[in-house]
PDB file of C-alpha atoms in Angstrom:
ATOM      1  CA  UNK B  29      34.273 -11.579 -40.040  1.00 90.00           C
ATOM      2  CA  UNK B  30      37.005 -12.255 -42.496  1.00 98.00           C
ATOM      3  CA  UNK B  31      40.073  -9.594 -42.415  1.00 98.00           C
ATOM      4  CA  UNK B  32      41.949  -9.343 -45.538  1.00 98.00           C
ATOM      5  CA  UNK B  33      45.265  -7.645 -45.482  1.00 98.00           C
ATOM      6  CA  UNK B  34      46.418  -6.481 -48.706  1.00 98.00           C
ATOM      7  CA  UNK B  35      48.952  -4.849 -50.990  1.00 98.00           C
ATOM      8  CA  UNK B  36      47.977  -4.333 -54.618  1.00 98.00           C
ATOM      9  CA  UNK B  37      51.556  -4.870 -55.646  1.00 97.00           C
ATOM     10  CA  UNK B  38      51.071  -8.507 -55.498  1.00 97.00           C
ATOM     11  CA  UNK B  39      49.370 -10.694 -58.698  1.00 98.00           C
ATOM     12  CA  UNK B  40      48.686 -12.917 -55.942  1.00 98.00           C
ATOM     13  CA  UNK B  41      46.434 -11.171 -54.427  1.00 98.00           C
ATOM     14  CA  UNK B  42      45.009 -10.033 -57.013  1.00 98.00           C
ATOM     15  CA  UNK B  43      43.220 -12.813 -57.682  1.00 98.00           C
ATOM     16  CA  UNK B  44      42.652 -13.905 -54.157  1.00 98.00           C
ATOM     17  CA  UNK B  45      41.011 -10.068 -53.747  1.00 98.00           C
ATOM     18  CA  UNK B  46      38.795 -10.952 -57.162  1.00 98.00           C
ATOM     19  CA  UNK B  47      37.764 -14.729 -55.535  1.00 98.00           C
ATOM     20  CA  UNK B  48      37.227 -14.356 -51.762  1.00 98.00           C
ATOM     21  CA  UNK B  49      34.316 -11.550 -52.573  1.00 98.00           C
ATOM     22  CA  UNK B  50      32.080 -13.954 -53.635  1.00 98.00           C
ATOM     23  CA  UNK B  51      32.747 -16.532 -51.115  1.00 98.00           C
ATOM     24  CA  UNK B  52      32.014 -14.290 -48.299  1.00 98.00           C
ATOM     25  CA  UNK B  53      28.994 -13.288 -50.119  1.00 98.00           C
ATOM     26  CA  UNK B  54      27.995 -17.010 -50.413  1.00 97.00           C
ATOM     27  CA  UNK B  55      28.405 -17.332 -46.770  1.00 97.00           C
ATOM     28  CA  UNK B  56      27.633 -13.827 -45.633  1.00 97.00           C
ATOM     29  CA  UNK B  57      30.419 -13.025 -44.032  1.00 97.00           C
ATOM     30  CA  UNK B  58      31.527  -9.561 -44.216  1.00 96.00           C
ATOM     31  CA  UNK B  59      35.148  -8.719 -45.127  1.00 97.00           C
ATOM     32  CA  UNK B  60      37.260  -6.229 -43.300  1.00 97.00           C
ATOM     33  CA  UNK B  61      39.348  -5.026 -45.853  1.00 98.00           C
ATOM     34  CA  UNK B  62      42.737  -3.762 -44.464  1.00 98.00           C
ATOM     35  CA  UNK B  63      46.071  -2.345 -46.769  1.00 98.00           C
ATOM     36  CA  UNK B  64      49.225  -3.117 -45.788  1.00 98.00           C
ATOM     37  CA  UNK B  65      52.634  -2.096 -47.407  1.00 97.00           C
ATOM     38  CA  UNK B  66      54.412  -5.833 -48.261  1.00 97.00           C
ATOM     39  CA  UNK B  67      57.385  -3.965 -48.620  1.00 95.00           C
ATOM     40  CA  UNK B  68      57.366  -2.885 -45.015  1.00 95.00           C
ATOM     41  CA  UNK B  69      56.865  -7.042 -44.190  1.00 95.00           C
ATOM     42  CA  UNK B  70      59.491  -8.097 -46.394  1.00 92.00           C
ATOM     43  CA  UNK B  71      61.917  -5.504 -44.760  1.00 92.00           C
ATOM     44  CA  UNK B  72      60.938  -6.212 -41.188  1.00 90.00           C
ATOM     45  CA  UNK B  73      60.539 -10.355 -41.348  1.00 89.00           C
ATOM     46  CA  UNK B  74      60.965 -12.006 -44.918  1.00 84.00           C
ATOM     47  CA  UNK B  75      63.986 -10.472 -46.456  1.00 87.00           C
ATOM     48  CA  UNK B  76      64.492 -14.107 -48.280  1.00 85.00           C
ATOM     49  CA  UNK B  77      61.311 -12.121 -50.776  1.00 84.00           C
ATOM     50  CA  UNK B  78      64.489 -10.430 -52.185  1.00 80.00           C
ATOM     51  CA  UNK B  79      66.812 -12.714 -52.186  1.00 79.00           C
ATOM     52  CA  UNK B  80      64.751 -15.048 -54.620  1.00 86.00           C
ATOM     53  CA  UNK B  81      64.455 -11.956 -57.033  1.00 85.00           C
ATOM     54  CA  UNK B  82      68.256 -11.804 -57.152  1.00 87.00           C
ATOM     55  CA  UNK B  83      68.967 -15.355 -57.282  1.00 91.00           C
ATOM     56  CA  UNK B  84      65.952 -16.971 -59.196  1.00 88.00           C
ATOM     57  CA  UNK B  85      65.754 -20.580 -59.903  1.00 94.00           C
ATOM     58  CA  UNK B  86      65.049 -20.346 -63.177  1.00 95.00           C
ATOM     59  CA  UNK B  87      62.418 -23.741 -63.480  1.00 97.00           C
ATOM     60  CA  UNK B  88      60.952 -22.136 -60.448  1.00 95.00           C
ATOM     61  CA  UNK B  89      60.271 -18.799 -62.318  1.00 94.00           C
ATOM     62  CA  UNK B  90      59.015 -20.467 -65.320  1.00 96.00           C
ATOM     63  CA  UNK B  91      56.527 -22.337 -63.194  1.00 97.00           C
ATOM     64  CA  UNK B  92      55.695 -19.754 -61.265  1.00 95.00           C
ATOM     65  CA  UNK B  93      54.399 -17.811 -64.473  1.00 96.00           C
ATOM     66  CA  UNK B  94      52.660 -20.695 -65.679  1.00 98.00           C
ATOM     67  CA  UNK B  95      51.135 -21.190 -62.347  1.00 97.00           C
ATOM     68  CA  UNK B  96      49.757 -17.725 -62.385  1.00 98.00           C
ATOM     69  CA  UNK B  97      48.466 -17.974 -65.486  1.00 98.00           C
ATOM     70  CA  UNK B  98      45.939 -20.931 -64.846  1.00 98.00           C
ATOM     71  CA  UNK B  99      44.722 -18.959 -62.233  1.00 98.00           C
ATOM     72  CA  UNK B 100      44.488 -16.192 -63.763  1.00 98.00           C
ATOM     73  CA  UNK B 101      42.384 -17.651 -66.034  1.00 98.00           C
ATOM     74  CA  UNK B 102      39.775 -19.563 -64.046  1.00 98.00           C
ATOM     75  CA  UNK B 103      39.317 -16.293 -62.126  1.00 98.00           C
ATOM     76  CA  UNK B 104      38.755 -14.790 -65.500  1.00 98.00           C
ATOM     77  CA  UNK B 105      41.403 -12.371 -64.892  1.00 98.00           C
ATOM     78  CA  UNK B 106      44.016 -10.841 -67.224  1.00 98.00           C
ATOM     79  CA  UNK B 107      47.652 -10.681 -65.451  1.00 98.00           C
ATOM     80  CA  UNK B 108      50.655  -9.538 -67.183  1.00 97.00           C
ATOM     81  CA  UNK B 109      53.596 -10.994 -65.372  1.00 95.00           C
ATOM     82  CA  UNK B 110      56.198  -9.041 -64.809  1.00 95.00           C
ATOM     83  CA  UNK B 111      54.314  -5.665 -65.317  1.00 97.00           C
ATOM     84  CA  UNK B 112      56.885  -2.694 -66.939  1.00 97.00           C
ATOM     85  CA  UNK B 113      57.560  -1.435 -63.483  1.00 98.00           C
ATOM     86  CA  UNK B 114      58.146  -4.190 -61.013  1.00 96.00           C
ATOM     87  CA  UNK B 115      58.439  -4.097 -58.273  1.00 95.00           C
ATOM     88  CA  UNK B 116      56.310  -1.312 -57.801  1.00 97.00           C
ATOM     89  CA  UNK B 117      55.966   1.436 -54.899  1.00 97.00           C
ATOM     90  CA  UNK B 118      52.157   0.659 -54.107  1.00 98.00           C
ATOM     91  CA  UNK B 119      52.186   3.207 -51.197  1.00 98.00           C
ATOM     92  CA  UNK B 120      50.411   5.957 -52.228  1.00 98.00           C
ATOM     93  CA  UNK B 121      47.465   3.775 -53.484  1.00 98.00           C
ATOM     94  CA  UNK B 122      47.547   1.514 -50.271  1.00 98.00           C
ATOM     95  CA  UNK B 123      47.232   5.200 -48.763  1.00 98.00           C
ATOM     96  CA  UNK B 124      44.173   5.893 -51.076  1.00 98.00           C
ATOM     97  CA  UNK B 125      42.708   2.347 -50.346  1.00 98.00           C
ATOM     98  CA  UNK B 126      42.264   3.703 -46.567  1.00 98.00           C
ATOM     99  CA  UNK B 127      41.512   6.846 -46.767  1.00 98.00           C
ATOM    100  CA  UNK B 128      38.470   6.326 -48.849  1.00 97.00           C
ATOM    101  CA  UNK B 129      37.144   3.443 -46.385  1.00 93.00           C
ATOM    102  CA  UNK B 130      35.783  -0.028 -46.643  1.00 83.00           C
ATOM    103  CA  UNK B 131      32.790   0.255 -48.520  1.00 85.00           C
ATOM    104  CA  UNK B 132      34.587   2.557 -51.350  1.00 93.00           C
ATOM    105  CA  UNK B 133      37.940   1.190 -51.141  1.00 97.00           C
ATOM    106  CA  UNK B 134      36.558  -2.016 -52.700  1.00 98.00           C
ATOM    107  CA  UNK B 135      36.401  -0.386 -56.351  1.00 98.00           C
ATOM    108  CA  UNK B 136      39.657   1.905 -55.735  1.00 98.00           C
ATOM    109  CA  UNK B 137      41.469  -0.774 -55.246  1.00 98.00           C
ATOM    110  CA  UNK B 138      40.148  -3.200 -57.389  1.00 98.00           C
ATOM    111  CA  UNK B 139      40.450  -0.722 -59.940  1.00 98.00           C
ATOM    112  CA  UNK B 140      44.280   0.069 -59.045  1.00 98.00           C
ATOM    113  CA  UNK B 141      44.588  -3.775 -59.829  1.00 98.00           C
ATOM    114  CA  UNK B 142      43.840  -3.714 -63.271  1.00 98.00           C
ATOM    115  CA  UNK B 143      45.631  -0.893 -63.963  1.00 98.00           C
ATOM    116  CA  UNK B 144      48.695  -2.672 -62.609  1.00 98.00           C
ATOM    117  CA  UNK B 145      48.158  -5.780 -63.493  1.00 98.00           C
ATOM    118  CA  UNK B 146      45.911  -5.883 -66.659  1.00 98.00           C
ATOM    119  CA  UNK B 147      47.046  -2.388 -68.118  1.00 98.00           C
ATOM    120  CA  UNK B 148      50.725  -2.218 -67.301  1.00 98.00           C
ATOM    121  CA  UNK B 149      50.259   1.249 -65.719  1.00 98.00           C
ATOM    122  CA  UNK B 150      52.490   2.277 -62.722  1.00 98.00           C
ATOM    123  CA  UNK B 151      50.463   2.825 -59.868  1.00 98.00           C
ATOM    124  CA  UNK B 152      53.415   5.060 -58.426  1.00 98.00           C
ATOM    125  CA  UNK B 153      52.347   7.584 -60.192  1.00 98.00           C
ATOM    126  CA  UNK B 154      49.903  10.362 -59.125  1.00 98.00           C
ATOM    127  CA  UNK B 155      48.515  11.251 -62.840  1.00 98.00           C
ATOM    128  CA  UNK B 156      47.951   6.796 -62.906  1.00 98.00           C
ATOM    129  CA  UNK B 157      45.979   7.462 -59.400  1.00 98.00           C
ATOM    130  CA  UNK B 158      43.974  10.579 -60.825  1.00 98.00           C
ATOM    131  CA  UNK B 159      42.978   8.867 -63.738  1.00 98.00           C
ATOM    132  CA  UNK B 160      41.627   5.767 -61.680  1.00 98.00           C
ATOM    133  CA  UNK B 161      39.558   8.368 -59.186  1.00 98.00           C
ATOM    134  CA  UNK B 162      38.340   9.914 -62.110  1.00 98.00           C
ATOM    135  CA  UNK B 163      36.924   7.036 -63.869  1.00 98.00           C
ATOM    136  CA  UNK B 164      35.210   6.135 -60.382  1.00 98.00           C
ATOM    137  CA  UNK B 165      33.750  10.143 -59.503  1.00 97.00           C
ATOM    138  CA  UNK B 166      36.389  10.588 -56.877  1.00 97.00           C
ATOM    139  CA  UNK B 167      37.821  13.772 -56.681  1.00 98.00           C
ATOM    140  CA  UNK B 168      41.468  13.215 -57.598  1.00 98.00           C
ATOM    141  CA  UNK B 169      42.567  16.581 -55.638  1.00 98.00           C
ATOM    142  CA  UNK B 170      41.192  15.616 -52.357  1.00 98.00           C
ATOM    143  CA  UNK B 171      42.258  11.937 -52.455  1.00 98.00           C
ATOM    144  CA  UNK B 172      46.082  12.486 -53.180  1.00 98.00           C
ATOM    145  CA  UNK B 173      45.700  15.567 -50.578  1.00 98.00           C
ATOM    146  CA  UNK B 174      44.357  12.977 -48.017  1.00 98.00           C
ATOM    147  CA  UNK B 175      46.793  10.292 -48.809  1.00 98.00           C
ATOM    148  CA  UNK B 176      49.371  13.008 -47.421  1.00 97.00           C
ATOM    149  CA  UNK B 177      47.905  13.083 -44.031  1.00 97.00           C
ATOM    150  CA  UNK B 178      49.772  11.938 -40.523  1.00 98.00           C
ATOM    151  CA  UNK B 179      46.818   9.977 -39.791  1.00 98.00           C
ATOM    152  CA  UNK B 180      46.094   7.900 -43.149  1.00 98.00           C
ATOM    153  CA  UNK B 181      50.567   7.566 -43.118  1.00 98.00           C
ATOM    154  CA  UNK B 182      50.258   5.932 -39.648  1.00 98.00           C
ATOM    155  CA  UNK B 183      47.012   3.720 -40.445  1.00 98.00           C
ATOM    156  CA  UNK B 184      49.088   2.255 -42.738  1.00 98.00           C
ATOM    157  CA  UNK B 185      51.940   1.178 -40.494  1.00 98.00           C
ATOM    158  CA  UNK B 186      49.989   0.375 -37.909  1.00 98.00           C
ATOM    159  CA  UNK B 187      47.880  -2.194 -40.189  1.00 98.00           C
ATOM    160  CA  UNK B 188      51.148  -3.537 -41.368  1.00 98.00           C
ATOM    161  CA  UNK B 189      52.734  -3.736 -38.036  1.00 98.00           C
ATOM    162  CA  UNK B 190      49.428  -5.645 -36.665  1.00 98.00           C
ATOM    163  CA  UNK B 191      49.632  -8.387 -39.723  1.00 98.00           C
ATOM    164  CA  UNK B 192      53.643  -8.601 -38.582  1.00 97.00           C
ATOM    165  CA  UNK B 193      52.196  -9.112 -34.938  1.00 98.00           C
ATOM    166  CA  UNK B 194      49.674 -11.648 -35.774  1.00 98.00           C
ATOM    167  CA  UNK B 195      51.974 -13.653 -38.345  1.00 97.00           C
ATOM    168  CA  UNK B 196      51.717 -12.567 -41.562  1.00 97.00           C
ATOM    169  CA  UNK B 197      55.117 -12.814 -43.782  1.00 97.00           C
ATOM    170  CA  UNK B 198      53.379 -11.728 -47.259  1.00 97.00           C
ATOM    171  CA  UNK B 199      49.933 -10.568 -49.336  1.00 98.00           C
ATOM    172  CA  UNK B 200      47.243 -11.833 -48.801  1.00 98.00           C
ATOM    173  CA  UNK B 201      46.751 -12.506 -45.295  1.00 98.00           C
ATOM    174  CA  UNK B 202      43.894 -13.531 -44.440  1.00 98.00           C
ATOM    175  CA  UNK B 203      42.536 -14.069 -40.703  1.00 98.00           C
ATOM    176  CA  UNK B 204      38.794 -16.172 -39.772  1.00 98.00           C
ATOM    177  CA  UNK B 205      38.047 -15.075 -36.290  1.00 94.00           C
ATOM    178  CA  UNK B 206      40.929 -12.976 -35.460  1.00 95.00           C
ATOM    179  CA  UNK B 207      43.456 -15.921 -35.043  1.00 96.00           C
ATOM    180  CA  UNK B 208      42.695 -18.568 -38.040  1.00 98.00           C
ATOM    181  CA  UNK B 209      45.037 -17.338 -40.443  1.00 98.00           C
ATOM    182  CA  UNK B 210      45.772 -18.419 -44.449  1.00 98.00           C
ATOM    183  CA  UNK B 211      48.099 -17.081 -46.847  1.00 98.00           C
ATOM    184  CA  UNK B 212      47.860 -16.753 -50.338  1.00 97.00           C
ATOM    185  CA  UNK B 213      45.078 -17.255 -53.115  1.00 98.00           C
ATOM    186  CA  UNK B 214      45.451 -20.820 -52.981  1.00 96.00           C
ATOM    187  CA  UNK B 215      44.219 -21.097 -49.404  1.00 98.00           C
ATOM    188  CA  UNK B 216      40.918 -19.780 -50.285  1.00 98.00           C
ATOM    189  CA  UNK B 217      39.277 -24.227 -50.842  1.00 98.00           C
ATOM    190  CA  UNK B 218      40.560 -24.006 -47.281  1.00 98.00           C
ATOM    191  CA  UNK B 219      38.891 -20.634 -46.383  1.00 98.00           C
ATOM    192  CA  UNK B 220      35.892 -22.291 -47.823  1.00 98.00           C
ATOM    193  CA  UNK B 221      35.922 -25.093 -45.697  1.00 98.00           C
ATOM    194  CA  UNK B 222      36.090 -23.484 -42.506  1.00 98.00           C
ATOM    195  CA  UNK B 223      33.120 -21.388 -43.326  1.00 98.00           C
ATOM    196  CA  UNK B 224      31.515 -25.040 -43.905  1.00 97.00           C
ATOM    197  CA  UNK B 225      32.462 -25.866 -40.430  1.00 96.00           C
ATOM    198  CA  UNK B 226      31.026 -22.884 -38.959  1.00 93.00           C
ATOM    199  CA  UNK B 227      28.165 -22.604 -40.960  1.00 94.00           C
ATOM    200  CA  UNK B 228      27.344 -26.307 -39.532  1.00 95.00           C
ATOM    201  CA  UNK B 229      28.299 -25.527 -35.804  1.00 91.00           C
TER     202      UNK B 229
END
């Protein structure tokens, strides 16, 4: 089982979202999808996040945005770096994310990434969110009614208090076998290579 904990705030994942599907279907591995609020991480264990956004180096920014846009484009991905709103308050689409489940949260959330990331739409906003669950036959009334629920609000600490637990400092997280943990997009050749290793145990 592959868990992947995720905010849709982050380009980064983004694209490790887009390219791990695939390489748990090559290997047939499922994937335990669970949202997290980075924000909440940041706050709790990684404050330096926001101290690099107030004093950016500025080579490091400029290779950071070239960085993201070769991978961008072998994942065949459009990313517009830095969206209108950034950063953005992904909480009421992590919210979404679980309270539609793993099987549908897979095109919810993949869709809430290209209208962040791709279509410069803020995902804040609950006419952004009804538009997306539209386009996808959910009904936008019940979703943003369930998002509002004790249970679905505490889901979604709880996930990010368990990634906090295990390790995790950012998004993606990504745990093999409950303890085998990588971070980021570009840890997926490594993902890969594990699931060799197991695959030939």
């Amino acid at each position: 089982m592959i868990e992947f904990f995720f905010d849709c705030s982050s380009p980064w994942t983004y694209l490790a979202f887009h390219n791990i599907q695939p390489l748990a279907k090559e290997f047939g591995e499922k994937i335990s999808w669970r949202p997290i609020l980075v924000g909440g991480i940041f706050n709790s264990i990684n404050p330096s996040v926001y101290a690099s956004r107030e004093h950016p180096v500025p080579a490091k920014v400029r290779y950071m945005h070239k960085d993201l846009a070769d991978w961008a484009r072998l994942a065949g991905l459009t990313i517009k770096m830095p969206p209108t709103v950034f950063p953005v308050n992904s909480v009421k689409a992590m919210r979404g994310c679980l309270w539609l489940g793993n099987d549908a949260m897979v095109p919810f959330a993949t869709s809430v990434f290209e209208a962040y990331w791709r279509d410069d739409k803020d995902i804040s906003r609950e006419p952004v969110l009804a538009e997306i669950c539209k386009s996808l036959e959910i009904d936008p009334e019940k979703l943003l009614t369930g998002i509002g629920d004790e249970g679905i609000k505490n889901e979604l600490k709880a996930n990010t208090d368990e990634a906090i637990a295990r390790g995790a400092f950012g998004s993606p997280t990504i745990f093999l076998n409950k303890t085998d943990m990588y971070f980021g997009n570009d840890r997926l050749p490594l993902i890969r290579e594990a699931l060799q290793r197991k695959k030939a145990a």
